[in-house]
PDB file of C-alpha atoms in Angstrom:
ATOM      1  CA  ASP A   1       0.105   0.483   0.068  1.00 60.00           C
ATOM      2  CA  VAL A   2       0.984   3.431  -0.618  1.00 67.00           C
ATOM      3  CA  LEU A   3       0.291   5.013   2.713  1.00 69.00           C
ATOM      4  CA  ALA A   4       3.047   2.671   4.590  1.00 68.00           C
ATOM      5  CA  THR A   5       5.664   3.871   1.830  1.00 71.00           C
ATOM      6  CA  MET A   6       4.141   7.251   3.594  1.00 73.00           C
ATOM      7  CA  SER A   7       4.014   7.197   7.226  1.00 71.00           C
ATOM      8  CA  ASP A   8       7.484   8.595   7.731  1.00 76.00           C
ATOM      9  CA  ILE A   9       6.659  12.182   5.972  1.00 82.00           C
ATOM     10  CA  PRO A  10       5.819  14.540   7.817  1.00 86.00           C
ATOM     11  CA  LEU A  11       3.064  15.383   5.798  1.00 89.00           C
ATOM     12  CA  ARG A  12       0.642  18.267   7.266  1.00 94.00           C
ATOM     13  CA  THR A  13      -1.846  17.863   3.949  1.00 94.00           C
ATOM     14  CA  LEU A  14      -2.803  14.145   2.250  1.00 87.00           C
ATOM     15  CA  VAL A  15      -6.470  13.795   0.095  1.00 86.00           C
ATOM     16  CA  ILE A  16      -7.176  10.337  -1.013  1.00 81.00           C
ATOM     17  CA  GLY A  17      -8.809  10.572  -4.323  1.00 75.00           C
ATOM     18  CA  THR A  18     -10.183   8.029  -6.359  1.00 66.00           C
ATOM     19  CA  ARG A  19      -7.736   6.894  -8.510  1.00 59.00           C
ATOM     20  CA  LEU A  20      -5.507   5.265  -5.558  1.00 60.00           C
ATOM     21  CA  GLU A  21      -6.666   2.308  -4.809  1.00 63.00           C
ATOM     22  CA  ILE A  22      -6.024   1.490  -0.778  1.00 67.00           C
ATOM     23  CA  SER A  23      -7.129  -1.203   1.895  1.00 66.00           C
ATOM     24  CA  GLY A  24      -8.657  -1.049   5.004  1.00 66.00           C
ATOM     25  CA  LEU A  25      -5.328  -1.948   6.046  1.00 70.00           C
ATOM     26  CA  GLY A  26      -3.370   0.439   4.214  1.00 71.00           C
ATOM     27  CA  LEU A  27      -5.327   3.664   5.730  1.00 72.00           C
ATOM     28  CA  LEU A  28      -4.903   2.495   9.123  1.00 76.00           C
ATOM     29  CA  GLN A  29      -1.002   3.975   8.186  1.00 79.00           C
ATOM     30  CA  LEU A  30      -3.435   7.174   8.952  1.00 81.00           C
ATOM     31  CA  SER A  31      -2.770   6.638  12.394  1.00 82.00           C
ATOM     32  CA  HIS A  32       0.795   6.828  12.069  1.00 84.00           C
ATOM     33  CA  MET A  33       0.546  10.024   9.734  1.00 87.00           C
ATOM     34  CA  GLN A  34       0.468  12.231  13.584  1.00 89.00           C
ATOM     35  CA  SER A  35       1.410  16.019  11.514  1.00 92.00           C
ATOM     36  CA  LEU A  36      -1.780  15.722   9.362  1.00 92.00           C
ATOM     37  CA  GLU A  37      -3.260  19.238   9.949  1.00 96.00           C
ATOM     38  CA  SER A  38      -5.822  18.282   6.860  1.00 96.00           C
ATOM     39  CA  LEU A  39      -7.174  15.446   5.156  1.00 90.00           C
ATOM     40  CA  ALA A  40      -9.281  14.750   2.414  1.00 88.00           C
ATOM     41  CA  LEU A  41     -11.018  11.282   1.292  1.00 82.00           C
ATOM     42  CA  GLU A  42     -12.231  12.255  -2.301  1.00 79.00           C
ATOM     43  CA  ARG A  43     -14.999  10.014  -3.766  1.00 72.00           C
ATOM     44  CA  GLY A  44     -14.941   6.666  -1.777  1.00 60.00           C
ATOM     45  CA  ALA A  45     -11.054   6.368  -1.609  1.00 63.00           C
ATOM     46  CA  GLY A  46     -11.052   3.383  -2.478  1.00 52.00           C
ATOM     47  CA  GLU A  47     -14.148   1.420  -1.084  1.00 58.00           C
ATOM     48  CA  SER A  48     -12.300  -0.089   2.164  1.00 64.00           C
ATOM     49  CA  LEU A  49     -13.427   3.419   4.025  1.00 73.00           C
ATOM     50  CA  THR A  50     -15.546   1.819   6.604  1.00 79.00           C
ATOM     51  CA  ASP A  51     -16.660   3.346  10.275  1.00 83.00           C
ATOM     52  CA  ASN A  52     -14.232   1.667  11.802  1.00 82.00           C
ATOM     53  CA  VAL A  53     -11.627   3.017   9.879  1.00 77.00           C
ATOM     54  CA  LEU A  54     -13.071   7.118  10.022  1.00 80.00           C
ATOM     55  CA  LYS A  55     -11.928   6.131  14.143  1.00 82.00           C
ATOM     56  CA  VAL A  56      -8.852   5.737  13.515  1.00 80.00           C
ATOM     57  CA  LEU A  57      -8.192   9.429  12.774  1.00 81.00           C
ATOM     58  CA  CYS A  58      -9.105  10.051  16.614  1.00 84.00           C
ATOM     59  CA  GLY A  59      -5.668   9.754  17.196  1.00 85.00           C
ATOM     60  CA  LEU A  60      -5.260  12.266  15.064  1.00 89.00           C
ATOM     61  CA  LYS A  61      -4.559  15.319  16.995  1.00 91.00           C
ATOM     62  CA  ARG A  62      -3.176  18.435  14.909  1.00 94.00           C
ATOM     63  CA  LEU A  63      -6.181  17.562  12.777  1.00 94.00           C
ATOM     64  CA  ARG A  64      -7.969  20.617  11.404  1.00 95.00           C
ATOM     65  CA  LYS A  65      -9.405  20.436   8.494  1.00 95.00           C
ATOM     66  CA  LEU A  66     -11.391  17.088   7.075  1.00 90.00           C
ATOM     67  CA  ARG A  67     -12.632  16.380   3.866  1.00 88.00           C
ATOM     68  CA  ILE A  68     -15.409  13.162   3.115  1.00 83.00           C
ATOM     69  CA  THR A  69     -16.809  12.796  -0.067  1.00 82.00           C
ATOM     70  CA  HIS A  70     -18.824   9.972  -1.199  1.00 79.00           C
ATOM     71  CA  CYS A  71     -18.007   6.991   0.674  1.00 77.00           C
ATOM     72  CA  GLU A  72     -20.569   4.552   0.777  1.00 77.00           C
ATOM     73  CA  LYS A  73     -19.918   2.668   3.514  1.00 79.00           C
ATOM     74  CA  LEU A  74     -18.892   5.408   6.741  1.00 81.00           C
ATOM     75  CA  SER A  75     -22.458   6.210   8.315  1.00 82.00           C
ATOM     76  CA  ASP A  76     -23.553   8.299  11.828  1.00 84.00           C
ATOM     77  CA  LYS A  77     -22.123   6.259  13.823  1.00 85.00           C
ATOM     78  CA  GLY A  78     -17.638   6.603  12.354  1.00 82.00           C
ATOM     79  CA  LEU A  79     -18.903  10.252  12.701  1.00 84.00           C
ATOM     80  CA  SER A  80     -19.569  10.929  15.857  1.00 85.00           C
ATOM     81  CA  SER A  81     -15.779   9.231  16.741  1.00 84.00           C
ATOM     82  CA  LEU A  82     -14.667  12.103  15.493  1.00 84.00           C
ATOM     83  CA  GLN A  83     -15.813  14.353  18.121  1.00 84.00           C
ATOM     84  CA  HIS A  84     -12.494  13.168  20.115  1.00 85.00           C
ATOM     85  CA  LEU A  85     -10.457  15.216  17.879  1.00 88.00           C
ATOM     86  CA  PRO A  86     -10.281  18.496  19.952  1.00 87.00           C
ATOM     87  CA  ARG A  87      -8.270  20.786  16.750  1.00 93.00           C
ATOM     88  CA  LEU A  88     -10.686  20.010  14.439  1.00 91.00           C
ATOM     89  CA  SER A  89     -12.623  23.347  12.885  1.00 91.00           C
ATOM     90  CA  SER A  90     -14.369  22.342   9.551  1.00 91.00           C
ATOM     91  CA  ILE A  91     -15.253  19.163   8.542  1.00 87.00           C
ATOM     92  CA  GLU A  92     -16.682  19.424   4.732  1.00 86.00           C
ATOM     93  CA  LEU A  93     -19.521  15.959   4.333  1.00 81.00           C
ATOM     94  CA  ARG A  94     -20.580  15.127   0.691  1.00 80.00           C
ATOM     95  CA  GLY A  95     -22.039  12.156  -0.989  1.00 75.00           C
ATOM     96  CA  SER A  96     -22.279  10.108   2.418  1.00 74.00           C
ATOM     97  CA  LYS A  97     -24.529   8.163   4.651  1.00 75.00           C
ATOM     98  CA  PHE A  98     -24.285  10.775   7.042  1.00 77.00           C
ATOM     99  CA  THR A  99     -27.673  12.454   8.088  1.00 77.00           C
ATOM    100  CA  ASP A 100     -27.951  16.259   8.818  1.00 76.00           C
ATOM    101  CA  GLU A 101     -28.362  16.370  12.099  1.00 81.00           C
ATOM    102  CA  SER A 102     -25.374  14.274  13.231  1.00 78.00           C
ATOM    103  CA  ALA A 103     -23.124  16.211  10.536  1.00 73.00           C
ATOM    104  CA  SER A 104     -24.529  19.238  11.615  1.00 73.00           C
ATOM    105  CA  LYS A 105     -22.749  18.935  15.025  1.00 75.00           C
ATOM    106  CA  TYR A 106     -19.200  19.247  13.553  1.00 70.00           C
ATOM    107  CA  PRO A 107     -18.116  23.222  12.347  1.00 66.00           C
ATOM    108  CA  ARG A 108     -18.512  23.667   8.593  1.00 61.00           C
TER     109      ARG A 108
END
């Protein structure tokens, strides 16, 4: 997985898009990217992004911006885990199975 090879690079911004085929194990590598401040999971970010994988983001204590688009396997349950991100100041949610009620709890 490409994320495994990048986990030691001190990235501040990462965009994961459609063309990258990333496994669930690869997405778990995000937990090692402690310098991330901005993360975009675009157009499904592969079919492996699930609520359980989203929980991994809770370890990214520097994360300030999060964009999630068209990730069909994500739900309100996964979104609720993001409340543990102390610096999250901006979140953009589009084309996923989040309810308006759940999404309204987070800054835009």
